[in-house]
Amino acid sequence: MSSAMGAMAWGMSKRVVSAMAMVVVVLAMAQSSEGQGGQSSWALLHQNVGIASMHTAVTYTGQVLFLDRTDIGPSLINLANGVCRDNQRDLSSQHDCSSHSLMFNPADNSVRPLLVQTDTWCSSGQFLPNGTLMQTGGYNDGVKRVRWITPCGSDGSCDWVESSTDLLQAGRWYASNQLLPDGRMFVLGGQYSPTYEFIPSNGMGLFNLPLLESKNYFDWYPFIHLLPDGTLYIFANRDSCILDYNSNTVVKTFPTIPGEPRNYPCAGSSVMLALESGGTSAPEVLICGGASIMAPGNITAQFPASQTCGRLRPLDTNPNWAMQDMPIRRNMGDMVMLPNSQILIINGAQNGAQGWDTAASNPALNPVIYDPNAWTFEVQPATYIPRMYHSTANLLTDGRVLVAGSNCHIQYTFVGEFPTELRVEAFQPAYTDPVHSSVKPQFVANPTAINYAAPFNVQVSIPSPAQGVIGLTITSSPFTTHSYSQGQRQVKLVVSAPVLLQSNVYGVTGNGPLNPNVAPSSWYMLHALHQGIPSYGIWVQVQ
């Protein structure tokens, strides 16, 4: 087909139907490649950003929000222009001129301090449809607080906004958030809070969740996944249920997952695997890692961490857990959805559990990448920086994974084992290796917004002739803390066959995700994929 004919035909969407292949469970251990050539690697981005980021989120402006607790005494970076925080309820420094939050720019690795007023220790959050981050709860004077930050560029015009009147109805320390299809925020759980609520509340009060009422412990930071039918899958400790939040009814419960407790303080992690075909595929939940039920109460024993992962299809008629072993046992690991729909499991320890000082040991320095289609793990090169309690990992648009934080101590402590970590790294998966430059796609024309179930066009350049389908995925930007990324989700979009428009430039028509149950309205990273290699991502607003 000529370039002119291709241009005329471009925009006529063709659905791509793939046959389901038989899945064979295999355990693969390799040392650095992802199976497509190239080498995974690490890069040190900043030697000292000034705070240990307990909570991390990537904004649609490209800046990365770092946030720590406020009641630990001074950090190693001061607020700008002589600004100080005066708070008589602070447990450490009532007059504090240092910053406990900042914006990190991965384009040039620069930092800009931010001012947060009340204590955000072990709080929760998620981005709203307009890209504003809503941040909820914390400790002491922050336990009922609601905070916002609307991202901005490098001009420094944005900072935290906090209301003294718009408050949570219950104190939330170690809670979890989920953006709902209608734009409301669902806030669940926390220490001594087996309830959920909505923001805005619209006059609705608190609702009890029996799953949390029955646990009492090992249920903090519960895992929440919005299912494509609009219900919520909720997991705590080793049990789970489906909640219809519209009727406030538990409509389904599930078998107990084998093995160890998975939530705080045992710190497994969870993702919902990428939804296929624009969100029409059956959802599947993956939960990996954890710690012995004995570990938090007996730190001298340093019990081995969990080595198991479980997969569950919650909307099946009679679902049950499919279990397999990881190559490296792990607690406090972070799970990051990569643009190619594989799962990076990174950070954490191989013994003990979450907690201060010597609660955990034997850092898990090697990440692993999990291929959910092949059911295989691949061990990646090790970092030299232990990332233990209070560490984070977040996907950047360019496909790297930003790794920050780690503080096993009540205050910043730079002596002894596992000191407070102020360095920032990037894990660079094998698909970022320049060896893939000849097949790596690049957007040359793209939308800034994608509408539900509606076609949109992109143009992608590829140095070598395209081979097969050029895929499109959208990936949310979660609020990451305590080994769980709140709101993390990915959708593989329905695409047409690529059409050659001109030399090395191809047109692809994609269809937006099916509806807001599949992808709540917000900003997402859009990636093109060719031969499994992702492009640099661009931000689009799904609406």
Coordinates of C-alpha atoms in Angstrom, one line a residue:
M1 CA 0.0 0.0 0.0
S2 CA 1.4 3.4 -0.9
S3 CA 1.8 6.2 1.7
A4 CA -1.1 8.2 0.1
M5 CA -3.4 5.2 0.1
G6 CA -2.4 4.5 3.7
A7 CA -3.2 8.0 4.7
M8 CA -6.7 7.7 3.1
A9 CA -7.4 4.4 4.9
W10 CA -6.1 5.6 8.3
G11 CA -8.8 6.1 10.9
M12 CA -10.8 3.1 9.8
S13 CA -10.5 1.1 13.0
K14 CA -10.2 -2.7 12.8
R15 CA -10.7 -4.8 15.9
V16 CA -7.8 -7.1 16.7
V17 CA -9.0 -10.4 18.0
S18 CA -6.4 -12.7 19.6
A19 CA -6.9 -16.3 20.5
M20 CA -6.3 -17.2 24.2
A21 CA -3.2 -19.3 24.5
M22 CA -2.7 -22.2 26.9
V23 CA -0.9 -20.9 30.0
V24 CA 1.9 -23.0 31.4
V25 CA 3.3 -22.2 34.8
V26 CA 7.1 -21.9 34.5
L27 CA 9.7 -20.4 36.9
A28 CA 12.4 -18.7 34.9
M29 CA 15.5 -17.2 36.5
A30 CA 17.7 -15.1 34.3
Q31 CA 20.1 -12.3 35.2
S32 CA 19.3 -9.0 33.5
S33 CA 17.4 -9.4 30.2
E34 CA 13.7 -9.3 29.8
G35 CA 13.6 -12.0 27.2
Q36 CA 13.9 -9.6 24.3
G37 CA 17.5 -8.7 24.5
G38 CA 19.1 -5.7 26.2
Q39 CA 20.1 -5.1 29.7
S40 CA 18.3 -3.8 32.7
S41 CA 20.3 -1.3 34.7
W42 CA 20.3 1.2 37.6
A43 CA 21.1 4.9 37.6
L44 CA 21.6 7.2 40.6
L45 CA 19.6 10.4 40.0
H46 CA 20.3 12.4 43.1
Q47 CA 22.6 12.0 46.0
N48 CA 20.5 13.8 48.6
V49 CA 17.0 15.2 48.0
G50 CA 16.7 16.1 51.7
I51 CA 13.7 13.9 52.6
A52 CA 13.0 10.2 52.7
S53 CA 9.8 9.9 50.6
M54 CA 7.3 7.8 52.5
H55 CA 4.6 8.6 49.9
T56 CA 5.3 9.2 46.2
A57 CA 3.2 10.1 43.2
V58 CA 4.0 11.1 39.6
T59 CA 2.0 14.1 38.4
Y60 CA 0.7 14.8 34.9
T61 CA 3.1 17.7 34.6
G62 CA 6.0 15.3 34.8
Q63 CA 7.0 16.4 38.3
V64 CA 7.1 13.7 41.0
L65 CA 5.6 14.5 44.4
F66 CA 7.6 13.3 47.5
L67 CA 6.0 13.4 50.9
D68 CA 7.2 12.3 54.3
R69 CA 5.7 12.6 57.8
T70 CA 6.0 16.0 59.5
D71 CA 6.6 15.1 63.2
I72 CA 10.2 13.7 62.9
G73 CA 12.1 16.9 63.4
P74 CA 14.0 18.8 60.8
S75 CA 14.7 17.3 57.4
L76 CA 17.8 18.0 55.3
I77 CA 16.2 20.6 53.0
N78 CA 14.8 23.9 54.1
L79 CA 11.6 25.6 52.9
A80 CA 12.2 28.4 50.4
N81 CA 12.4 32.2 51.1
G82 CA 12.7 31.9 54.8
V83 CA 9.2 30.3 55.2
C84 CA 8.7 28.2 58.4
R85 CA 5.9 25.9 59.6
D86 CA 4.5 26.9 63.0
N87 CA 2.3 24.1 64.5
Q88 CA 1.8 23.9 68.3
R89 CA 0.5 20.3 67.9
D90 CA 3.6 19.0 66.2
L91 CA 5.2 16.2 68.3
S92 CA 8.7 17.2 67.5
S93 CA 9.2 20.8 66.2
Q94 CA 6.6 23.4 66.8
H95 CA 8.7 25.8 64.8
D96 CA 10.1 24.0 61.8
C97 CA 11.8 25.7 58.8
S98 CA 12.6 22.5 57.0
S99 CA 10.5 20.8 54.3
H100 CA 8.7 17.5 54.5
S101 CA 7.4 17.4 51.0
L102 CA 8.9 18.4 47.6
M103 CA 8.6 18.2 43.9
F104 CA 11.3 16.2 42.1
N105 CA 11.8 16.9 38.4
P106 CA 13.2 13.7 36.6
A107 CA 14.0 15.8 33.6
D108 CA 16.9 17.5 35.4
N109 CA 16.8 15.8 38.8
S110 CA 16.1 19.2 40.5
V111 CA 14.0 19.5 43.7
R112 CA 11.6 22.2 45.0
P113 CA 10.5 22.2 48.6
L114 CA 6.8 22.3 49.5
L115 CA 5.0 23.2 52.7
V116 CA 2.6 20.7 54.3
Q117 CA 1.1 21.8 57.6
T118 CA -0.3 18.7 59.4
D119 CA 1.1 15.3 60.0
T120 CA 0.9 13.0 56.9
W121 CA 2.5 9.9 58.6
C122 CA 1.0 6.8 57.0
S123 CA -1.7 8.6 55.1
S124 CA -3.5 7.8 51.9
G125 CA -4.3 9.5 48.6
Q126 CA -5.1 9.4 44.9
F127 CA -5.5 11.8 41.9
L128 CA -8.9 13.3 41.1
P129 CA -10.3 13.6 37.6
N130 CA -8.7 17.0 37.0
G131 CA -5.2 15.8 38.1
T132 CA -5.3 17.3 41.6
L133 CA -4.0 14.9 44.2
M134 CA -6.3 14.4 47.1
Q135 CA -4.4 13.4 50.2
T136 CA -6.2 12.1 53.3
G137 CA -5.6 11.3 57.0
G138 CA -2.3 10.7 58.8
Y139 CA -1.4 10.9 62.5
N140 CA -2.1 13.3 65.4
D141 CA -3.3 16.6 64.0
G142 CA -3.5 15.1 60.5
V143 CA -5.7 12.1 61.3
K144 CA -8.9 13.7 59.9
R145 CA -7.4 16.1 57.5
V146 CA -7.9 16.4 53.7
R147 CA -5.2 18.1 51.6
W148 CA -4.9 18.9 47.9
I149 CA -2.1 19.8 45.6
T150 CA -2.8 20.8 41.9
P151 CA 0.4 20.0 40.0
C152 CA 2.3 22.7 38.1
G153 CA 5.4 23.0 36.1
S154 CA 8.8 24.3 37.1
D155 CA 7.5 27.8 37.9
G156 CA 6.9 26.9 41.5
S157 CA 3.4 28.3 41.7
C158 CA 1.8 25.2 43.3
D159 CA 1.8 24.0 46.9
W160 CA -0.3 22.1 49.4
V161 CA -3.7 23.4 50.3
E162 CA -5.4 22.3 53.5
S163 CA -8.8 22.9 55.0
S164 CA -9.6 23.1 58.7
T165 CA -13.3 22.5 58.0
D166 CA -13.4 19.9 55.2
L167 CA -12.6 16.9 57.3
L168 CA -12.8 13.1 57.2
Q169 CA -15.7 11.7 59.3
A170 CA -13.4 9.1 60.9
G171 CA -9.7 9.3 61.8
R172 CA -7.7 7.5 59.1
W173 CA -4.2 6.2 59.9
Y174 CA -3.0 3.5 57.4
A175 CA -6.1 3.8 55.2
S176 CA -6.5 3.3 51.4
N177 CA -8.2 5.4 48.7
Q178 CA -9.9 4.5 45.4
L179 CA -11.2 7.0 42.8
L180 CA -14.7 6.0 41.8
P181 CA -16.2 6.1 38.3
D182 CA -18.4 9.1 39.3
G183 CA -15.3 11.1 40.5
R184 CA -15.9 10.7 44.2
M185 CA -13.1 9.4 46.5
F186 CA -13.7 6.1 48.4
V187 CA -11.7 6.1 51.7
L188 CA -11.4 2.8 53.6
G189 CA -10.0 1.5 56.9
G190 CA -7.1 2.5 59.0
Q191 CA -6.0 1.7 62.5
Y192 CA -9.2 1.2 64.6
S193 CA -11.4 2.3 61.7
P194 CA -13.2 -0.7 60.1
T195 CA -15.3 1.7 58.1
Y196 CA -15.5 3.5 54.8
E197 CA -16.7 6.9 53.6
F198 CA -17.0 9.1 50.5
I199 CA -15.5 12.4 49.6
P200 CA -17.6 14.5 49.0
S201 CA -19.9 12.7 51.5
N202 CA -23.1 14.3 50.0
G203 CA -24.7 13.8 53.4
M204 CA -23.7 10.1 53.6
G205 CA -22.1 8.9 56.8
L206 CA -19.8 6.1 57.7
F207 CA -20.3 2.5 56.7
N208 CA -19.0 -0.6 58.4
L209 CA -17.2 -3.2 56.4
P210 CA -17.4 -6.7 58.1
L211 CA -14.2 -7.8 56.4
L212 CA -12.2 -5.2 58.5
E213 CA -14.3 -5.6 61.6
S214 CA -13.3 -9.3 61.8
K215 CA -9.5 -8.7 61.4
N216 CA -8.4 -6.1 64.0
Y217 CA -4.8 -6.4 62.9
F218 CA -2.9 -7.2 59.6
D219 CA -5.6 -5.3 57.8
W220 CA -4.2 -1.8 57.6
Y221 CA -3.7 -0.3 54.1
P222 CA -6.3 -2.8 52.7
F223 CA -5.9 -3.5 48.9
I224 CA -8.7 -2.0 46.8
H225 CA -9.3 -2.7 43.1
L226 CA -12.2 -1.1 41.1
L227 CA -13.6 -3.9 38.9
P228 CA -15.0 -3.4 35.4
D229 CA -18.5 -4.0 36.6
G230 CA -18.3 -1.0 38.9
T231 CA -17.9 -2.9 42.2
L232 CA -14.8 -2.9 44.5
Y233 CA -12.6 -5.9 45.2
I234 CA -11.2 -5.5 48.8
F235 CA -8.5 -7.6 50.4
A236 CA -7.4 -7.6 54.0
N237 CA -5.0 -9.9 55.8
R238 CA -5.8 -13.2 53.9
D239 CA -9.4 -12.7 53.0
S240 CA -11.4 -10.6 50.5
C241 CA -14.8 -9.6 49.3
I242 CA -16.6 -7.6 46.6
L243 CA -18.4 -4.5 47.8
D244 CA -21.2 -2.9 46.0
Y245 CA -20.7 0.6 47.3
N246 CA -23.9 1.9 45.7
S247 CA -26.0 -0.3 47.9
N248 CA -23.3 -0.7 50.6
T249 CA -23.6 -4.5 50.4
V250 CA -21.0 -7.2 50.4
V251 CA -22.1 -9.3 47.3
K252 CA -19.4 -11.9 47.3
T253 CA -16.7 -13.4 49.5
F254 CA -13.7 -15.5 48.5
P255 CA -11.6 -18.4 49.8
T256 CA -8.7 -17.4 52.1
I257 CA -5.4 -17.0 50.2
P258 CA -2.9 -19.7 51.3
G259 CA 0.3 -18.6 53.1
E260 CA 1.1 -15.6 55.2
P261 CA -0.8 -12.3 56.0
R262 CA -0.4 -9.9 53.2
N263 CA -1.3 -6.4 54.5
Y264 CA 0.4 -4.1 57.0
P265 CA 2.5 -4.9 59.0
C266 CA 3.3 -7.9 56.8
A267 CA 3.5 -5.9 53.6
G268 CA 2.7 -7.9 50.7
S269 CA 1.6 -6.0 47.6
S270 CA -1.2 -6.2 45.0
V271 CA -2.1 -5.1 41.5
M272 CA -5.0 -5.8 39.2
L273 CA -3.5 -7.2 36.0
A274 CA -3.9 -5.1 32.8
L275 CA -7.5 -5.1 31.5
E276 CA -7.5 -6.4 27.9
S277 CA -9.5 -5.2 24.8
G278 CA -10.4 -1.8 26.2
G279 CA -11.7 -3.3 29.5
T280 CA -13.9 -6.1 28.2
S281 CA -11.7 -8.9 29.6
A282 CA -12.2 -10.7 32.9
P283 CA -10.2 -8.9 35.7
E284 CA -7.5 -10.7 37.6
V285 CA -5.9 -9.7 40.9
L286 CA -2.3 -10.6 41.8
I287 CA -1.0 -10.5 45.4
C288 CA 2.6 -11.3 46.2
G289 CA 4.7 -11.4 49.3
G290 CA 4.0 -10.9 53.0
A291 CA 5.4 -12.0 56.3
S292 CA 4.8 -14.6 58.9
I293 CA 2.0 -13.8 61.4
M294 CA 4.7 -14.2 64.1
A295 CA 7.1 -11.7 62.6
P296 CA 5.8 -8.4 63.8
G297 CA 5.6 -9.6 67.5
N298 CA 9.0 -11.3 67.5
I299 CA 11.6 -9.3 65.7
T300 CA 14.5 -11.2 67.1
A301 CA 13.4 -14.4 65.3
Q302 CA 13.5 -12.6 61.8
F303 CA 11.1 -15.1 60.3
P304 CA 11.5 -15.6 56.5
A305 CA 9.2 -13.5 54.4
S306 CA 6.6 -15.0 52.1
Q307 CA 7.7 -16.5 48.8
T308 CA 4.3 -16.9 47.3
C309 CA 2.0 -15.1 44.8
G310 CA -1.7 -15.7 44.3
R311 CA -3.9 -14.9 41.4
L312 CA -7.7 -14.7 41.6
R313 CA -10.3 -13.9 39.0
P314 CA -13.0 -12.3 41.2
L315 CA -15.8 -12.2 38.7
D316 CA -15.6 -15.9 37.8
T317 CA -18.4 -18.1 39.0
N318 CA -16.3 -20.1 41.4
P319 CA -13.0 -18.4 41.7
N320 CA -10.0 -19.8 43.7
W321 CA -6.4 -18.8 44.2
A322 CA -3.8 -20.0 41.7
M323 CA -0.5 -20.0 43.7
Q324 CA 3.1 -19.9 42.6
D325 CA 6.5 -19.2 44.2
M326 CA 8.7 -16.2 43.5
P327 CA 12.4 -16.7 43.0
I328 CA 13.1 -14.3 46.0
R329 CA 11.0 -14.2 49.1
R330 CA 9.9 -10.7 49.9
N331 CA 8.0 -8.4 52.2
M332 CA 7.7 -4.6 51.8
G333 CA 8.0 -5.1 48.0
D334 CA 6.5 -2.6 45.6
M335 CA 4.6 -3.8 42.5
V336 CA 4.8 -1.5 39.5
M337 CA 2.8 -2.0 36.3
L338 CA 5.2 -1.5 33.4
P339 CA 4.1 -0.2 30.0
N340 CA 4.4 -3.7 28.5
S341 CA 1.9 -5.0 31.1
Q342 CA 4.6 -6.9 33.0
I343 CA 4.9 -6.4 36.7
L344 CA 8.0 -5.2 38.4
I345 CA 8.4 -6.4 42.1
I346 CA 11.1 -4.3 43.8
N347 CA 12.4 -3.1 47.2
G348 CA 11.8 -4.8 50.5
A349 CA 13.4 -7.4 52.8
Q350 CA 13.6 -11.2 52.9
N351 CA 13.1 -11.5 56.7
G352 CA 11.1 -9.9 59.4
A353 CA 8.2 -7.5 58.8
Q354 CA 7.4 -3.7 58.7
G355 CA 8.5 -1.7 61.7
W356 CA 11.2 0.4 63.2
D357 CA 14.9 -0.3 63.4
T358 CA 15.6 -4.0 63.3
A359 CA 12.1 -5.2 62.5
A360 CA 13.3 -6.5 59.1
S361 CA 16.7 -7.7 57.7
N362 CA 18.3 -9.2 54.7
P363 CA 17.3 -6.6 52.1
A364 CA 15.9 -7.9 48.7
L365 CA 18.3 -6.0 46.4
N366 CA 17.3 -7.8 43.2
P367 CA 14.0 -6.8 41.6
V368 CA 12.1 -9.4 39.6
I369 CA 9.8 -8.9 36.6
Y370 CA 6.7 -11.0 36.4
D371 CA 5.2 -11.9 33.0
P372 CA 1.5 -12.6 33.7
N373 CA 0.9 -14.2 30.3
A374 CA 3.8 -16.7 30.7
W375 CA 3.4 -17.0 34.5
T376 CA 7.2 -16.5 34.8
F377 CA 9.6 -14.4 36.9
E378 CA 12.9 -13.0 35.8
V379 CA 15.5 -11.8 38.3
Q380 CA 17.0 -8.4 37.5
P381 CA 20.3 -6.8 38.5
A382 CA 20.7 -5.8 42.1
T383 CA 20.9 -2.3 43.5
Y384 CA 23.5 -1.4 46.1
I385 CA 21.0 0.6 48.1
P386 CA 18.7 -1.3 50.5
R387 CA 15.1 -0.1 50.3
M388 CA 13.4 -1.3 53.4
Y389 CA 10.6 0.2 55.5
H390 CA 9.0 3.3 53.9
S391 CA 10.4 3.0 50.4
T392 CA 8.6 3.6 47.1
A393 CA 8.7 2.8 43.4
N394 CA 6.8 4.6 40.6
L395 CA 6.6 4.4 36.9
L396 CA 7.8 7.4 34.9
T397 CA 6.5 8.3 31.4
D398 CA 9.8 7.3 29.8
G399 CA 9.5 3.8 31.2
R400 CA 12.0 4.0 34.0
V401 CA 10.9 3.3 37.5
L402 CA 11.7 6.0 40.1
V403 CA 12.9 4.5 43.4
A404 CA 13.0 6.6 46.6
G405 CA 12.7 6.5 50.4
S406 CA 13.6 4.0 53.0
N407 CA 13.6 5.0 56.7
C408 CA 13.5 2.3 59.4
H409 CA 13.8 4.8 62.2
I410 CA 11.4 7.1 64.0
Q411 CA 13.6 10.1 63.1
Y412 CA 16.2 10.7 60.4
T413 CA 19.1 8.5 61.4
F414 CA 22.3 8.2 59.3
V415 CA 24.4 5.8 61.4
G416 CA 24.0 2.1 62.0
E417 CA 22.3 -0.6 59.9
F418 CA 19.9 0.6 57.2
P419 CA 20.3 4.4 57.7
T420 CA 17.7 6.9 56.5
E421 CA 17.9 7.0 52.7
L422 CA 17.9 10.3 50.9
R423 CA 19.2 9.1 47.5
V424 CA 17.0 8.7 44.5
E425 CA 17.5 6.0 41.9
A426 CA 15.9 4.9 38.6
F427 CA 15.5 1.2 37.7
Q428 CA 15.8 1.0 33.9
P429 CA 14.1 -2.1 32.5
A430 CA 15.7 -3.9 29.6
Y431 CA 13.3 -2.2 27.1
T432 CA 15.1 1.1 27.8
D433 CA 18.4 -0.3 26.5
P434 CA 19.5 1.6 23.4
V435 CA 19.9 -1.8 21.7
H436 CA 16.1 -1.5 21.0
S437 CA 16.4 1.9 19.3
S438 CA 15.6 0.5 15.8
V439 CA 12.2 -0.9 16.9
K440 CA 11.3 1.6 19.6
P441 CA 8.2 3.6 18.7
Q442 CA 7.9 7.4 19.2
F443 CA 4.7 9.5 19.1
V444 CA 4.8 12.2 16.4
A445 CA 1.1 13.1 16.7
N446 CA -1.2 12.3 19.6
P447 CA -4.3 13.4 21.4
T448 CA -4.4 15.2 24.7
A449 CA -7.8 13.7 25.6
I450 CA -9.4 10.3 25.0
N451 CA -13.1 9.7 25.2
Y452 CA -14.8 6.5 26.4
A453 CA -15.4 3.9 23.7
A454 CA -14.6 6.5 21.0
P455 CA -11.9 6.2 18.3
F456 CA -8.8 8.4 18.3
N457 CA -5.8 8.6 16.0
V458 CA -2.1 8.6 16.7
Q459 CA 1.0 8.8 14.5
V460 CA 4.0 6.8 15.5
S461 CA 7.5 6.7 14.0
I462 CA 9.6 3.6 14.0
P463 CA 13.1 3.6 12.5
S464 CA 12.7 0.0 11.1
P465 CA 9.6 -1.3 9.3
A466 CA 6.8 -2.1 11.7
Q467 CA 6.3 -5.8 12.5
G468 CA 2.8 -6.7 13.5
V469 CA 0.5 -4.7 15.7
I470 CA 1.4 -1.4 17.3
G471 CA -0.3 -1.6 20.7
L472 CA -1.6 1.2 22.9
T473 CA -1.9 1.1 26.7
I474 CA -3.0 3.7 29.3
T475 CA -1.6 3.5 32.8
S476 CA -2.7 5.5 35.8
S477 CA -0.4 7.3 38.1
P478 CA -1.0 5.9 41.6
F479 CA -0.3 7.2 45.1
T480 CA 2.4 4.8 46.4
T481 CA 3.1 4.1 50.1
H482 CA 3.8 1.1 52.3
S483 CA 4.2 -1.4 49.4
Y484 CA 0.8 -0.6 47.9
S485 CA 0.1 1.7 45.0
Q486 CA -3.4 3.1 45.5
G487 CA -5.3 3.5 42.2
Q488 CA -2.8 1.7 40.0
R489 CA -4.4 0.3 36.9
Q490 CA -3.7 -0.3 33.2
V491 CA -5.9 -0.9 30.1
K492 CA -4.8 -2.4 26.8
L493 CA -6.8 -0.5 24.2
V494 CA -8.4 -2.0 21.0
V495 CA -6.3 -0.8 18.0
S496 CA -6.4 -1.0 14.3
A497 CA -3.6 -2.5 12.1
P498 CA -0.9 0.1 11.6
V499 CA -1.0 2.0 8.3
L500 CA 2.1 3.4 6.7
L501 CA 1.6 7.1 6.2
Q502 CA 5.0 8.2 5.1
S503 CA 8.6 7.0 5.6
N504 CA 8.8 5.3 9.0
V505 CA 5.5 6.9 10.2
Y506 CA 2.5 4.8 10.9
G507 CA -1.1 5.7 11.7
V508 CA -3.0 3.8 14.3
T509 CA -6.6 4.2 15.4
G510 CA -7.3 3.3 19.0
N511 CA -10.6 3.1 20.9
G512 CA -10.9 4.7 24.3
P513 CA -11.6 2.4 27.3
L514 CA -15.1 1.1 27.5
N515 CA -16.4 3.2 30.4
P516 CA -15.4 4.9 33.7
N517 CA -15.6 1.6 35.5
V518 CA -12.7 0.4 33.4
A519 CA -10.7 3.7 33.8
P520 CA -12.1 6.4 36.0
S521 CA -11.8 9.9 34.5
S522 CA -8.3 11.2 35.2
W523 CA -4.9 11.7 33.6
Y524 CA -3.1 8.5 32.3
M525 CA 0.2 7.7 30.6
L526 CA -0.4 6.6 27.0
H527 CA 2.3 4.3 25.6
A528 CA 2.7 2.8 22.2
L529 CA 4.3 -0.6 22.0
H530 CA 6.1 -2.3 19.1
Q531 CA 7.6 -5.8 19.4
G532 CA 7.1 -5.4 23.2
I533 CA 9.2 -2.2 23.4
P534 CA 7.3 0.8 24.7
S535 CA 7.6 4.4 23.5
Y536 CA 8.1 7.3 25.8
G537 CA 4.7 7.9 27.3
I538 CA 2.6 11.1 26.9
W539 CA -0.1 12.3 29.3
V540 CA -3.7 12.1 28.1
Q541 CA -6.9 12.9 30.0
V542 CA -9.5 10.1 29.8
Q543 CA -13.0 11.5 29.9

